[in-house]
mmCIF file of C-alpha atoms in Angstrom:
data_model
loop_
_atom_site.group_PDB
_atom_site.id
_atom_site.type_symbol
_atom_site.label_atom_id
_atom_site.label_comp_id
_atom_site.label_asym_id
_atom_site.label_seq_id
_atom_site.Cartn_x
_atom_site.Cartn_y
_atom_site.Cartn_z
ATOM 1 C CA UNK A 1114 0.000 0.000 0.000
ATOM 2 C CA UNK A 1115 1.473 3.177 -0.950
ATOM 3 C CA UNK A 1116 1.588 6.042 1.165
ATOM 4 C CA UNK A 1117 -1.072 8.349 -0.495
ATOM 5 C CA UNK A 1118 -3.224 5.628 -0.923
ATOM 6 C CA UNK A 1119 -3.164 5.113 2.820
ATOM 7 C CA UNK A 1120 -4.104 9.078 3.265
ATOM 8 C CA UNK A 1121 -6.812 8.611 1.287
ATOM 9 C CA UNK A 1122 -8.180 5.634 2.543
ATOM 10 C CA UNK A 1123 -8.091 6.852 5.924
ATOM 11 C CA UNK A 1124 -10.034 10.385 5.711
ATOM 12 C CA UNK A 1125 -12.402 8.016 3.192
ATOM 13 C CA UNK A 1126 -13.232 6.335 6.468
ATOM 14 C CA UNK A 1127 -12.822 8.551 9.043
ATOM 15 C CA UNK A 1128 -15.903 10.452 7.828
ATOM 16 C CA UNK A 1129 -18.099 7.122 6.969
ATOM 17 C CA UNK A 1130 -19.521 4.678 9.588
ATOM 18 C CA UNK A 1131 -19.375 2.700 11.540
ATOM 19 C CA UNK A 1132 -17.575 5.227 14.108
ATOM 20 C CA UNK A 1133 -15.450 3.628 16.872
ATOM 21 C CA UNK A 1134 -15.863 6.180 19.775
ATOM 22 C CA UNK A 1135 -14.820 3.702 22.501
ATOM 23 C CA UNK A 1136 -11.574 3.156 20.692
ATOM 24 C CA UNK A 1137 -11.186 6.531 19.845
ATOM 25 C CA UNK A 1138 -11.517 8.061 23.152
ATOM 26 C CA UNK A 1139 -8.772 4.805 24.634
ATOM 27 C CA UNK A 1140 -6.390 5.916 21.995
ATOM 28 C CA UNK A 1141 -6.946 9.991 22.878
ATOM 29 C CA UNK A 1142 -6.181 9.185 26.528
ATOM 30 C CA UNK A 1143 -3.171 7.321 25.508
ATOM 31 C CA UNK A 1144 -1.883 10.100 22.658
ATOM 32 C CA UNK A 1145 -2.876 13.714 24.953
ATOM 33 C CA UNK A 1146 -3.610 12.015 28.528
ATOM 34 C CA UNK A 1147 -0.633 9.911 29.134
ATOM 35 C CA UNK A 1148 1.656 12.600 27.010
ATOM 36 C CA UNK A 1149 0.468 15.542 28.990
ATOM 37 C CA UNK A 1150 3.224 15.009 31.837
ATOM 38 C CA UNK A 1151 6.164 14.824 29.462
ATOM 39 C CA UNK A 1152 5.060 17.857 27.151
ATOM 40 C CA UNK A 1153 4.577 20.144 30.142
ATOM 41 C CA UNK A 1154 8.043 18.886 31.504
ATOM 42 C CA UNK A 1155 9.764 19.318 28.377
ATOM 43 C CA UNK A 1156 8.608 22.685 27.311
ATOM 44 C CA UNK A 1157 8.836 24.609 30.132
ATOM 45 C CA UNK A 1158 12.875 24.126 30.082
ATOM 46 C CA UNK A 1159 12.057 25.109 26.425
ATOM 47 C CA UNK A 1160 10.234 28.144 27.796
ATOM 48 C CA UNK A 1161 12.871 29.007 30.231
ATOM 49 C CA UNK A 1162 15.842 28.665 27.845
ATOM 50 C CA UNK A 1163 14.214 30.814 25.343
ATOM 51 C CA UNK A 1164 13.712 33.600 27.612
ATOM 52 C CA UNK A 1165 16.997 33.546 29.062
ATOM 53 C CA UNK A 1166 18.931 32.879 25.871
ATOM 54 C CA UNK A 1167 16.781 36.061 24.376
ATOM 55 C CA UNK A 1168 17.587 38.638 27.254
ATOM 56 C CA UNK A 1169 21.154 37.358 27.121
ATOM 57 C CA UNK A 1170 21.635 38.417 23.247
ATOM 58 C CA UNK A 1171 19.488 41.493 22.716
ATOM 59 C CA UNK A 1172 20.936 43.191 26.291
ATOM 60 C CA UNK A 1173 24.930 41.874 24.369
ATOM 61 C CA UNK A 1174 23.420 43.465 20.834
ATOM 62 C CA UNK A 1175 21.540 46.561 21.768
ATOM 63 C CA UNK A 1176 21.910 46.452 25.578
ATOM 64 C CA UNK A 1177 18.474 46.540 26.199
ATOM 65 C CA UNK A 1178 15.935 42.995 27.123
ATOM 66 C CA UNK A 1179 12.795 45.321 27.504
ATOM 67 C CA UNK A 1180 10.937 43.833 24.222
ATOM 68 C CA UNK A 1181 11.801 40.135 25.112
ATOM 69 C CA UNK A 1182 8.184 39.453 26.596
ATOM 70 C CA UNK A 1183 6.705 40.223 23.786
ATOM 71 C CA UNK A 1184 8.972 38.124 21.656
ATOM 72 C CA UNK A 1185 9.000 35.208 23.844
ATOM 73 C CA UNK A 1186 5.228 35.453 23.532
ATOM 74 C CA UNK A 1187 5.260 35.289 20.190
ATOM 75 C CA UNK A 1188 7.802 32.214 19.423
ATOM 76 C CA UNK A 1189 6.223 30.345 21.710
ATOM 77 C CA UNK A 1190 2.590 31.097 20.354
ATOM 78 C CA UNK A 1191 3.855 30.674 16.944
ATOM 79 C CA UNK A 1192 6.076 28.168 16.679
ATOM 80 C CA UNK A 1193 7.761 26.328 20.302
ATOM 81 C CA UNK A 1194 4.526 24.664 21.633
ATOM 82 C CA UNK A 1195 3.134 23.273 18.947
ATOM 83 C CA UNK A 1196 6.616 21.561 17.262
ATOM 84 C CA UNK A 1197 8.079 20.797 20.707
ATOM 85 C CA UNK A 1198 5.053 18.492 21.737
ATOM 86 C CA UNK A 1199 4.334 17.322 18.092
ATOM 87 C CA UNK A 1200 8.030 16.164 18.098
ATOM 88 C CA UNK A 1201 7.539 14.674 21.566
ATOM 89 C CA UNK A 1202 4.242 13.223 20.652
ATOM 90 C CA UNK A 1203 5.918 11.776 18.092
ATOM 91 C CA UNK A 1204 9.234 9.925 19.712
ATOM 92 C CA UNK A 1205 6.415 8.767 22.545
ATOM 93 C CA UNK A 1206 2.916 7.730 20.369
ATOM 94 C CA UNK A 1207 4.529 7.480 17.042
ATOM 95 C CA UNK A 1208 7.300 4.980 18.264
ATOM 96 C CA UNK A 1209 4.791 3.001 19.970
ATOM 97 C CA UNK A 1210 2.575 2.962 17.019
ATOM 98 C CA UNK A 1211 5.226 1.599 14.303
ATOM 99 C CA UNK A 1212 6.105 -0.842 16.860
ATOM 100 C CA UNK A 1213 2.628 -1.953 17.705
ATOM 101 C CA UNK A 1214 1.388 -2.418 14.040
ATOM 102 C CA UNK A 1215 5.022 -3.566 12.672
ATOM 103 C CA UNK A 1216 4.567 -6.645 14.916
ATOM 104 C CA UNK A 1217 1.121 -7.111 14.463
ATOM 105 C CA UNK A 1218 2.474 -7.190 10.455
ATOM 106 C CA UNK A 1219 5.525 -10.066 11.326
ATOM 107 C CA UNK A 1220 3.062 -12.243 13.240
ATOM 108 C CA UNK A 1221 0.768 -12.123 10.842
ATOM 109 C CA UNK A 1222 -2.229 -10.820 12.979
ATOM 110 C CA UNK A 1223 -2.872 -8.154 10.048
ATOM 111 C CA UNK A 1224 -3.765 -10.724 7.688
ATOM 112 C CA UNK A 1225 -5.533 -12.251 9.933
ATOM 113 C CA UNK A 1226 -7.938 -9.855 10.421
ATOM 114 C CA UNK A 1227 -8.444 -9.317 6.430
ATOM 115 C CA UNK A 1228 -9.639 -13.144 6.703
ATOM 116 C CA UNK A 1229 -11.772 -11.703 9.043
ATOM 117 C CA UNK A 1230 -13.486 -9.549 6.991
ATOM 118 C CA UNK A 1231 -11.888 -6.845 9.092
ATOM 119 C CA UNK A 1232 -9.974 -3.780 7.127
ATOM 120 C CA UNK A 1233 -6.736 -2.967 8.878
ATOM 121 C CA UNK A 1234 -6.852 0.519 7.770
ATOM 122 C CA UNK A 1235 -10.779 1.398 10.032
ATOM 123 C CA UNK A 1236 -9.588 -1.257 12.338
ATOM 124 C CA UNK A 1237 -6.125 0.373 13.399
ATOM 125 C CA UNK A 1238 -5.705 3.436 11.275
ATOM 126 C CA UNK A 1239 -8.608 5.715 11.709
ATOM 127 C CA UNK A 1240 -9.236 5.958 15.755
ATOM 128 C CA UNK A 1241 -5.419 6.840 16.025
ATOM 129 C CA UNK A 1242 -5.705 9.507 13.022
ATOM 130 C CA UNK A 1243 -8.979 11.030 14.668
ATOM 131 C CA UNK A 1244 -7.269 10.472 18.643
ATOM 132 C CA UNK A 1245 -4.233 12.050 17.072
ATOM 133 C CA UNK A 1246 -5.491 14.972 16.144
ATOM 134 C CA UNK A 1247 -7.795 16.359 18.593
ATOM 135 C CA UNK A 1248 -4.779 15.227 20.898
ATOM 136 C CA UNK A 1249 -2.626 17.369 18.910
ATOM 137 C CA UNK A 1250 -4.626 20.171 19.298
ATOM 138 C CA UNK A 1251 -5.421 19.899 23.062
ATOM 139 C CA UNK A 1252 -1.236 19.364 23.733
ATOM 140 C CA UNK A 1253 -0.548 22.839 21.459
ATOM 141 C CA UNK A 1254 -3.152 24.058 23.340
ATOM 142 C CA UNK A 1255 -1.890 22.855 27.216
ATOM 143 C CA UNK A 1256 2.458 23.771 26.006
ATOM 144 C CA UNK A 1257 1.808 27.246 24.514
ATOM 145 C CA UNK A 1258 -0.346 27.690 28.413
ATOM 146 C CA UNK A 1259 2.622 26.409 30.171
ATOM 147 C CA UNK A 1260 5.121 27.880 28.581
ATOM 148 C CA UNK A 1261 3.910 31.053 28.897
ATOM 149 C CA UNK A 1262 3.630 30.829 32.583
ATOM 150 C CA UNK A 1263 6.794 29.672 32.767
ATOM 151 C CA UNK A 1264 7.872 32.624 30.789
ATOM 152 C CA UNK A 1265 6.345 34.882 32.469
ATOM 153 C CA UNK A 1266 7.437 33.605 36.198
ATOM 154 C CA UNK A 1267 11.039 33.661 34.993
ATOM 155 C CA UNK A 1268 10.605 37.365 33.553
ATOM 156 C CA UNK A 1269 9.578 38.192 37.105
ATOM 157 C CA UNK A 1270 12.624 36.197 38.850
ATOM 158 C CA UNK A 1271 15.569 36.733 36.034
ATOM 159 C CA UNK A 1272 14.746 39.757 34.347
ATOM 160 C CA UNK A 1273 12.595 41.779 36.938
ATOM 161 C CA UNK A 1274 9.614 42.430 34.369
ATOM 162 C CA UNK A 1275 6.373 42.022 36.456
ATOM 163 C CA UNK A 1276 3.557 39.761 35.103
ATOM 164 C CA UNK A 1277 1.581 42.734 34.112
ATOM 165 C CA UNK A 1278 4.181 44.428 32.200
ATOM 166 C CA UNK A 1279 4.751 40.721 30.320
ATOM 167 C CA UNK A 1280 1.206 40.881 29.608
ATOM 168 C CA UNK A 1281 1.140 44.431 28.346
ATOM 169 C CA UNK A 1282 4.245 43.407 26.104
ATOM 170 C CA UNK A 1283 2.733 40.018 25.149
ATOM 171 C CA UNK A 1284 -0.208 42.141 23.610
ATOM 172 C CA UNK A 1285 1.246 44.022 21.754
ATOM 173 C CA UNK A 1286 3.151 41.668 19.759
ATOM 174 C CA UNK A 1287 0.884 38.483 20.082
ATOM 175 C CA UNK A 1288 -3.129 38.151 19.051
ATOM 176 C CA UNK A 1289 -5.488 35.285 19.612
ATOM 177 C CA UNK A 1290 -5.332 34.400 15.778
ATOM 178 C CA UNK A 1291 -1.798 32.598 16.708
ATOM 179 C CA UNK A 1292 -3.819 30.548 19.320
ATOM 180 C CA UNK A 1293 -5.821 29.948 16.782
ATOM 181 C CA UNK A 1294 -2.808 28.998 14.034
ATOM 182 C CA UNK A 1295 -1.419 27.233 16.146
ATOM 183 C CA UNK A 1296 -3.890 24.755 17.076
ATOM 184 C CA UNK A 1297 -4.238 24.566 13.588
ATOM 185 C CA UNK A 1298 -0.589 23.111 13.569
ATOM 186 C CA UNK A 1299 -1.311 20.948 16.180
ATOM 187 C CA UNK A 1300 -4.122 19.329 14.811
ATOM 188 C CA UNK A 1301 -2.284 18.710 11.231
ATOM 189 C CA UNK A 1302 1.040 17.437 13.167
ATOM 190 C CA UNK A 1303 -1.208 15.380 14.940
ATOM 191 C CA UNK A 1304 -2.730 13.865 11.571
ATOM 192 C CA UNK A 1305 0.849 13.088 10.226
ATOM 193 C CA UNK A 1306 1.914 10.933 12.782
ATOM 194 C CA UNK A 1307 -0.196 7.958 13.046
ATOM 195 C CA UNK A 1308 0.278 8.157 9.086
ATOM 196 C CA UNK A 1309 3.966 7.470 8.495
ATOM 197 C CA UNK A 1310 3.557 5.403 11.545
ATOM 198 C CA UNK A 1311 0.968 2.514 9.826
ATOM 199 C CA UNK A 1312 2.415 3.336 6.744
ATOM 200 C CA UNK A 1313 5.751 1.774 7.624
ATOM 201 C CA UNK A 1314 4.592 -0.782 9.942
ATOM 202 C CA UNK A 1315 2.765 -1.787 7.351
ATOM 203 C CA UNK A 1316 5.731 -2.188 5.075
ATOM 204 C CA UNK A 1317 7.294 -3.859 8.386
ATOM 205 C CA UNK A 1318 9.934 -6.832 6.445
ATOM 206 C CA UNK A 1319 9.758 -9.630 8.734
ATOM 207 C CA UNK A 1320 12.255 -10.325 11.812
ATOM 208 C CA UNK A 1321 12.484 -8.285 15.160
ATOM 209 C CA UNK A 1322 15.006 -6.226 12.999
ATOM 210 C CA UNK A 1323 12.529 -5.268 10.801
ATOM 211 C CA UNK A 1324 10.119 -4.003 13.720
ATOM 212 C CA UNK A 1325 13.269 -1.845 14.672
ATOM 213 C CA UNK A 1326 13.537 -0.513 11.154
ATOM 214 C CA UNK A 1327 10.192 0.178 11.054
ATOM 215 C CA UNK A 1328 10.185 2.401 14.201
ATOM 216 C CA UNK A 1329 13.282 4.625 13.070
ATOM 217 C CA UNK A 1330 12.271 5.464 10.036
ATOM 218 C CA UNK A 1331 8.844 6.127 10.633
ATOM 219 C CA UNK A 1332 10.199 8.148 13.948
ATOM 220 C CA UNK A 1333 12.461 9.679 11.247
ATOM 221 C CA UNK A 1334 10.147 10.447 8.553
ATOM 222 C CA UNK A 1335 7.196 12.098 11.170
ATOM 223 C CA UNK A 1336 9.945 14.535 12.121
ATOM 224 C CA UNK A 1337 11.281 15.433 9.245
ATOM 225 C CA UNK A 1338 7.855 15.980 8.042
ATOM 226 C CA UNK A 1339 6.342 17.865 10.896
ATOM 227 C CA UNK A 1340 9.444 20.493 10.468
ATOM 228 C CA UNK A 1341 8.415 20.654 6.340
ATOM 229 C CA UNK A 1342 4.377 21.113 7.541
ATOM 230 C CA UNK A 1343 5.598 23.783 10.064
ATOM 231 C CA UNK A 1344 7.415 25.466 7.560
ATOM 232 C CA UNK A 1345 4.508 25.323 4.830
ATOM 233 C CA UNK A 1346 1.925 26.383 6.963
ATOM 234 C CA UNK A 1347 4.343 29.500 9.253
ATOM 235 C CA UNK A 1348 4.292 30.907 5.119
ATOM 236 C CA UNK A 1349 0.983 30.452 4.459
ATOM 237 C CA UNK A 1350 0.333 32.307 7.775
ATOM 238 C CA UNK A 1351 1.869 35.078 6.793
ATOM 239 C CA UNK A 1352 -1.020 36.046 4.197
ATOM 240 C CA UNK A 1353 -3.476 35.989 7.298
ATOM 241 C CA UNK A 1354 -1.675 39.063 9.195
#
């Protein structure tokens, strides 16, 4: 099965029944739920570095940090949450995922359940795609939260700019159509993982090798491709300010 035959297989039967909610809601806790704890751990060192690593260069370049808020604010609205926790999302879910339908592809359970009568692609595909995406929009959603908070409490420590004075500086440079963008990113990073992830377990060759070169390069290919999306949609963006 080639790749954009998978794609359009699976939005073919993501919008026809039968639905799957039961699975669909399992396979959201396990994608936004269970991921929740890493993403917020993760991204508010992101936060923190960013902030830091800002003040250090514009107070060495123009000796003056006063319009890091706002700047923070809006690299962390526009681009760090959402392709931090897609990219963490990924290593965690995505791995998993290859893994999970890689073996299920050397063991022979996938043809299995064609004998069944059973298509692989409803069956495994589509409640990851749909639990995928509303996850991805709910973890863009919870990082760009935390990591202003955690931008804004180490403006108040580090730099001495008080939380209203971040918020004053966060207005001016930040508006809720990159909340908005954003989860828009989410959502479509979200859709591209459990895609390359099927897609090369179920190319899987057989052996537990094979499982492990299924995992890498789907791993691999999700990143490289969430970086391309990012880049695609950050331009397209653009024609929206």
């Amino acid at each position: 099965m080639g790749f954009s035959t998978l794609i359009a297989q699976t939005l073919g039967r993501t919008i026809s029944p039968p639905f799957r909610p039961k699975d669909i809601l399992r396979q959201i806790v396990f994608v936004a739920y269970e991921s929740t704890p890493i993403v917020v751990f993760c991204v508010s060192f992101a936060a923190v570095v960013t902030i830091i690593e800002a003040s250090f260069h514009m107070k060495l370049v123009i000796k003056n940090d006063a319009l890091v808020p706002g700047f923070a604010a809006l690299l962390i609205l526009r681009e760090l949450g959402a392709v931090v926790s897609a990219l963490l999302v990924t290593s965690r879910v995505g791995a998993g995922l290859a893994a999970e339908v890689a073996s299920m592809r050397v063991t022979e359970q996938i043809d299995a359940l064609r004998m069944l009568g059973i298509d692989p692609v409803r069956f495994l595909v589509v409640p990851r795609f749909v639990a995928c995406i509303i996850g991805g929009i709910l973890l863009s959603v919870i990082a760009n939260l935390v990591c202003l908070l955690c931008a804004m409490i180490v403006s108040q420590a580090s730099l001495g700019y008080s939380l209203g004075s971040f918020l004053m500086s966060m207005r001016t440079f930040v508006s809720f159509q990159d909340l908005i963008f954003s989860t828009v990113k989410g959502a479509c990073f979200g859709a591209t993982i459990p895609l390359f992830s099927c897609f090369y377990g179920f190319r899987c060759k057989p052996g537990a090798e094979g499982v492990g070169l299924a995992t890498t390069s789907s791993v691999v290919s999700t990143s490289v491709a969430i970086i391309i999306i990012d880049f695609v949609l950050s331009w397209l963006f653009t024609h929206f300010y």
